Amino acid sequence: MHPFRKAVEDRDEQAIEATLAEGVVFTSPVAFKPYPGKPITAAILRGVLRVFEDFRYEREIADPGGRDHALLFTATVGGRRIHGCDFLHFDEAGLIDELTVMVRPLSAAQALAEAMGAQFERIANEAAAHGG
């Protein structure tokens, strides 16, 4: 099991943050522009932990070369069942330097956008407090 997966499943915010490179770029399933940097990425992931219910990874797919990983998940947000995938890319040190999330169906993606939108002020404040 990948350390990021274990950290998320354990809801261990510090362990999640420890898997991220300083220059990580987070690409959201519901926002147009990517979010660069560890402080904002960690804050977004903390927000996701707050809005997802019944979260669980169902499958893990690893690149034989070790630089890419996909984690398929299910969760509930705003009463909608969501299916998604975390696509991870690792730098030379083994830290996540790219994290892209995709989700379906559209109704669940919209519920996620609404729930995360409600979290965004807190996310921005947390990122700023941690140097972002």
PDB file of C-alpha atoms in Angstrom:
ATOM      1  CA  MET A   1       0.000   0.000   0.000  1.00  0.00           C
ATOM      2  CA  HIS A   2       1.329   3.412  -0.950  1.00  0.00           C
ATOM      3  CA  PRO A   3       2.079   5.791   1.994  1.00  0.00           C
ATOM      4  CA  PHE A   4      -0.310   8.435   0.575  1.00  0.00           C
ATOM      5  CA  ARG A   5      -3.134   5.883   0.495  1.00  0.00           C
ATOM      6  CA  LYS A   6      -2.396   4.789   4.055  1.00  0.00           C
ATOM      7  CA  ALA A   7      -2.263   8.403   5.259  1.00  0.00           C
ATOM      8  CA  VAL A   8      -5.603   9.245   3.616  1.00  0.00           C
ATOM      9  CA  GLU A   9      -7.282   6.086   4.880  1.00  0.00           C
ATOM     10  CA  ASP A  10      -5.961   6.835   8.388  1.00  0.00           C
ATOM     11  CA  ARG A  11      -7.124  10.470   7.995  1.00  0.00           C
ATOM     12  CA  ASP A  12      -3.617  11.446   9.142  1.00  0.00           C
ATOM     13  CA  GLU A  13      -3.198  15.040   7.951  1.00  0.00           C
ATOM     14  CA  GLN A  14       0.497  15.242   8.894  1.00  0.00           C
ATOM     15  CA  ALA A  15       1.310  11.986   7.093  1.00  0.00           C
ATOM     16  CA  ILE A  16      -0.592  13.187   4.000  1.00  0.00           C
ATOM     17  CA  GLU A  17       1.384  16.429   3.985  1.00  0.00           C
ATOM     18  CA  ALA A  18       4.665  14.508   4.407  1.00  0.00           C
ATOM     19  CA  THR A  19       4.045  12.722   1.066  1.00  0.00           C
ATOM     20  CA  LEU A  20       3.863  16.043  -0.840  1.00  0.00           C
ATOM     21  CA  ALA A  21       6.798  17.756  -2.548  1.00  0.00           C
ATOM     22  CA  GLU A  22       7.185  21.499  -1.851  1.00  0.00           C
ATOM     23  CA  GLY A  23       6.399  22.265  -5.491  1.00  0.00           C
ATOM     24  CA  VAL A  24       3.452  19.881  -5.827  1.00  0.00           C
ATOM     25  CA  VAL A  25       0.735  20.926  -8.264  1.00  0.00           C
ATOM     26  CA  PHE A  26      -2.844  19.946  -7.441  1.00  0.00           C
ATOM     27  CA  THR A  27      -5.349  19.714 -10.287  1.00  0.00           C
ATOM     28  CA  SER A  28      -8.909  19.686  -8.999  1.00  0.00           C
ATOM     29  CA  PRO A  29     -11.835  17.937 -10.646  1.00  0.00           C
ATOM     30  CA  VAL A  30     -13.972  21.044 -10.150  1.00  0.00           C
ATOM     31  CA  ALA A  31     -11.621  24.019 -10.688  1.00  0.00           C
ATOM     32  CA  PHE A  32     -10.163  25.202 -13.987  1.00  0.00           C
ATOM     33  CA  LYS A  33      -6.733  26.272 -12.797  1.00  0.00           C
ATOM     34  CA  PRO A  34      -4.255  24.045 -10.976  1.00  0.00           C
ATOM     35  CA  TYR A  35      -3.123  24.948  -7.455  1.00  0.00           C
ATOM     36  CA  PRO A  36       0.680  25.034  -7.092  1.00  0.00           C
ATOM     37  CA  GLY A  37       2.487  24.467  -3.814  1.00  0.00           C
ATOM     38  CA  LYS A  38       2.421  22.277  -0.747  1.00  0.00           C
ATOM     39  CA  PRO A  39       0.511  24.667   1.581  1.00  0.00           C
ATOM     40  CA  ILE A  40      -2.549  25.021  -0.678  1.00  0.00           C
ATOM     41  CA  THR A  41      -2.506  21.357  -1.724  1.00  0.00           C
ATOM     42  CA  ALA A  42      -2.363  20.184   1.900  1.00  0.00           C
ATOM     43  CA  ALA A  43      -5.162  22.619   2.844  1.00  0.00           C
ATOM     44  CA  ILE A  44      -7.341  21.374  -0.034  1.00  0.00           C
ATOM     45  CA  LEU A  45      -6.766  17.763   1.022  1.00  0.00           C
ATOM     46  CA  ARG A  46      -7.758  18.642   4.598  1.00  0.00           C
ATOM     47  CA  GLY A  47     -10.937  20.201   3.178  1.00  0.00           C
ATOM     48  CA  VAL A  48     -11.652  17.028   1.220  1.00  0.00           C
ATOM     49  CA  LEU A  49     -11.303  14.991   4.416  1.00  0.00           C
ATOM     50  CA  ARG A  50     -13.962  17.232   5.953  1.00  0.00           C
ATOM     51  CA  VAL A  51     -16.486  16.916   3.106  1.00  0.00           C
ATOM     52  CA  PHE A  52     -16.119  13.280   2.026  1.00  0.00           C
ATOM     53  CA  GLU A  53     -18.143  10.706   3.936  1.00  0.00           C
ATOM     54  CA  ASP A  54     -17.684   6.930   3.680  1.00  0.00           C
ATOM     55  CA  PHE A  55     -14.428   7.443   1.787  1.00  0.00           C
ATOM     56  CA  ARG A  56     -12.502   4.366   0.737  1.00  0.00           C
ATOM     57  CA  TYR A  57      -9.939   3.411  -1.846  1.00  0.00           C
ATOM     58  CA  GLU A  58     -11.056   0.448  -3.904  1.00  0.00           C
ATOM     59  CA  ARG A  59      -8.056  -0.174  -6.122  1.00  0.00           C
ATOM     60  CA  GLU A  60      -4.438   0.840  -6.532  1.00  0.00           C
ATOM     61  CA  ILE A  61      -2.640   0.815  -9.880  1.00  0.00           C
ATOM     62  CA  ALA A  62       1.130   1.301  -9.962  1.00  0.00           C
ATOM     63  CA  ASP A  63       3.476   2.108 -12.821  1.00  0.00           C
ATOM     64  CA  PRO A  64       6.207  -0.550 -13.034  1.00  0.00           C
ATOM     65  CA  GLY A  65       8.734   2.318 -13.239  1.00  0.00           C
ATOM     66  CA  GLY A  66       7.432   3.655  -9.944  1.00  0.00           C
ATOM     67  CA  ARG A  67       6.826   7.295 -10.904  1.00  0.00           C
ATOM     68  CA  ASP A  68       3.046   7.122 -11.484  1.00  0.00           C
ATOM     69  CA  HIS A  69       0.235   5.749  -9.385  1.00  0.00           C
ATOM     70  CA  ALA A  70      -3.571   5.718  -9.582  1.00  0.00           C
ATOM     71  CA  LEU A  71      -5.873   5.244  -6.592  1.00  0.00           C
ATOM     72  CA  LEU A  72      -9.549   4.593  -7.362  1.00  0.00           C
ATOM     73  CA  PHE A  73     -11.995   5.639  -4.652  1.00  0.00           C
ATOM     74  CA  THR A  74     -15.622   5.977  -3.670  1.00  0.00           C
ATOM     75  CA  ALA A  75     -17.181   8.388  -1.197  1.00  0.00           C
ATOM     76  CA  THR A  76     -20.354  10.301  -0.468  1.00  0.00           C
ATOM     77  CA  VAL A  77     -20.604  14.080  -0.680  1.00  0.00           C
ATOM     78  CA  GLY A  78     -23.787  16.075  -0.274  1.00  0.00           C
ATOM     79  CA  GLY A  79     -25.803  12.864  -0.324  1.00  0.00           C
ATOM     80  CA  ARG A  80     -24.343  11.841  -3.691  1.00  0.00           C
ATOM     81  CA  ARG A  81     -22.201   8.753  -4.265  1.00  0.00           C
ATOM     82  CA  ILE A  82     -18.990   9.738  -6.009  1.00  0.00           C
ATOM     83  CA  HIS A  83     -16.442   7.609  -7.865  1.00  0.00           C
ATOM     84  CA  GLY A  84     -13.022   9.030  -8.490  1.00  0.00           C
ATOM     85  CA  CYS A  85      -9.363   8.552  -9.078  1.00  0.00           C
ATOM     86  CA  ASP A  86      -6.296  10.203  -7.601  1.00  0.00           C
ATOM     87  CA  PHE A  87      -3.492  10.272 -10.174  1.00  0.00           C
ATOM     88  CA  LEU A  88      -0.130  10.692  -8.469  1.00  0.00           C
ATOM     89  CA  HIS A  89       3.246  11.487 -10.029  1.00  0.00           C
ATOM     90  CA  PHE A  90       6.424  11.304  -7.951  1.00  0.00           C
ATOM     91  CA  ASP A  91       9.637  13.288  -8.095  1.00  0.00           C
ATOM     92  CA  GLU A  92      13.115  11.760  -7.793  1.00  0.00           C
ATOM     93  CA  ALA A  93      12.813  11.773  -3.988  1.00  0.00           C
ATOM     94  CA  GLY A  94       9.572   9.779  -4.102  1.00  0.00           C
ATOM     95  CA  LEU A  95       7.375  12.731  -3.089  1.00  0.00           C
ATOM     96  CA  ILE A  96       4.178  13.635  -4.915  1.00  0.00           C
ATOM     97  CA  ASP A  97       4.873  16.478  -7.346  1.00  0.00           C
ATOM     98  CA  GLU A  98       1.606  16.188  -9.297  1.00  0.00           C
ATOM     99  CA  LEU A  99      -1.794  15.215  -7.899  1.00  0.00           C
ATOM    100  CA  THR A 100      -4.736  15.167 -10.291  1.00  0.00           C
ATOM    101  CA  VAL A 101      -8.213  14.140  -9.160  1.00  0.00           C
ATOM    102  CA  MET A 102     -11.047  13.119 -11.466  1.00  0.00           C
ATOM    103  CA  VAL A 103     -14.581  12.263 -10.335  1.00  0.00           C
ATOM    104  CA  ARG A 104     -17.906  11.101 -11.718  1.00  0.00           C
ATOM    105  CA  PRO A 105     -20.895  11.331 -12.140  1.00  0.00           C
ATOM    106  CA  LEU A 106     -21.575  14.970 -12.934  1.00  0.00           C
ATOM    107  CA  SER A 107     -24.174  15.319 -10.155  1.00  0.00           C
ATOM    108  CA  ALA A 108     -21.599  14.165  -7.593  1.00  0.00           C
ATOM    109  CA  ALA A 109     -18.928  16.453  -9.070  1.00  0.00           C
ATOM    110  CA  GLN A 110     -21.365  19.352  -8.691  1.00  0.00           C
ATOM    111  CA  ALA A 111     -22.034  18.362  -5.059  1.00  0.00           C
ATOM    112  CA  LEU A 112     -18.275  18.227  -4.483  1.00  0.00           C
ATOM    113  CA  ALA A 113     -17.810  21.670  -6.053  1.00  0.00           C
ATOM    114  CA  GLU A 114     -20.511  23.092  -3.785  1.00  0.00           C
ATOM    115  CA  ALA A 115     -19.096  21.447  -0.634  1.00  0.00           C
ATOM    116  CA  MET A 116     -15.527  22.510  -1.400  1.00  0.00           C
ATOM    117  CA  GLY A 117     -16.686  26.020  -2.327  1.00  0.00           C
ATOM    118  CA  ALA A 118     -18.130  26.301   1.176  1.00  0.00           C
ATOM    119  CA  GLN A 119     -14.708  25.279   2.540  1.00  0.00           C
ATOM    120  CA  PHE A 120     -12.628  27.575   0.366  1.00  0.00           C
ATOM    121  CA  GLU A 121     -12.222  30.503   2.758  1.00  0.00           C
ATOM    122  CA  ARG A 122     -10.980  28.133   5.463  1.00  0.00           C
ATOM    123  CA  ILE A 123      -8.706  26.386   2.931  1.00  0.00           C
ATOM    124  CA  ALA A 124      -7.203  29.719   1.802  1.00  0.00           C
ATOM    125  CA  ASN A 125      -6.646  30.807   5.417  1.00  0.00           C
ATOM    126  CA  GLU A 126      -4.979  27.481   6.309  1.00  0.00           C
ATOM    127  CA  ALA A 127      -2.708  27.694   3.248  1.00  0.00           C
ATOM    128  CA  ALA A 128      -1.719  31.277   4.092  1.00  0.00           C
ATOM    129  CA  ALA A 129      -0.954  30.280   7.688  1.00  0.00           C
ATOM    130  CA  HIS A 130       1.382  27.557   6.401  1.00  0.00           C
ATOM    131  CA  GLY A 131       3.307  29.765   4.014  1.00  0.00           C
ATOM    132  CA  GLY A 132       1.156  29.492   0.877  1.00  0.00           C
TER     133      GLY A 132
END
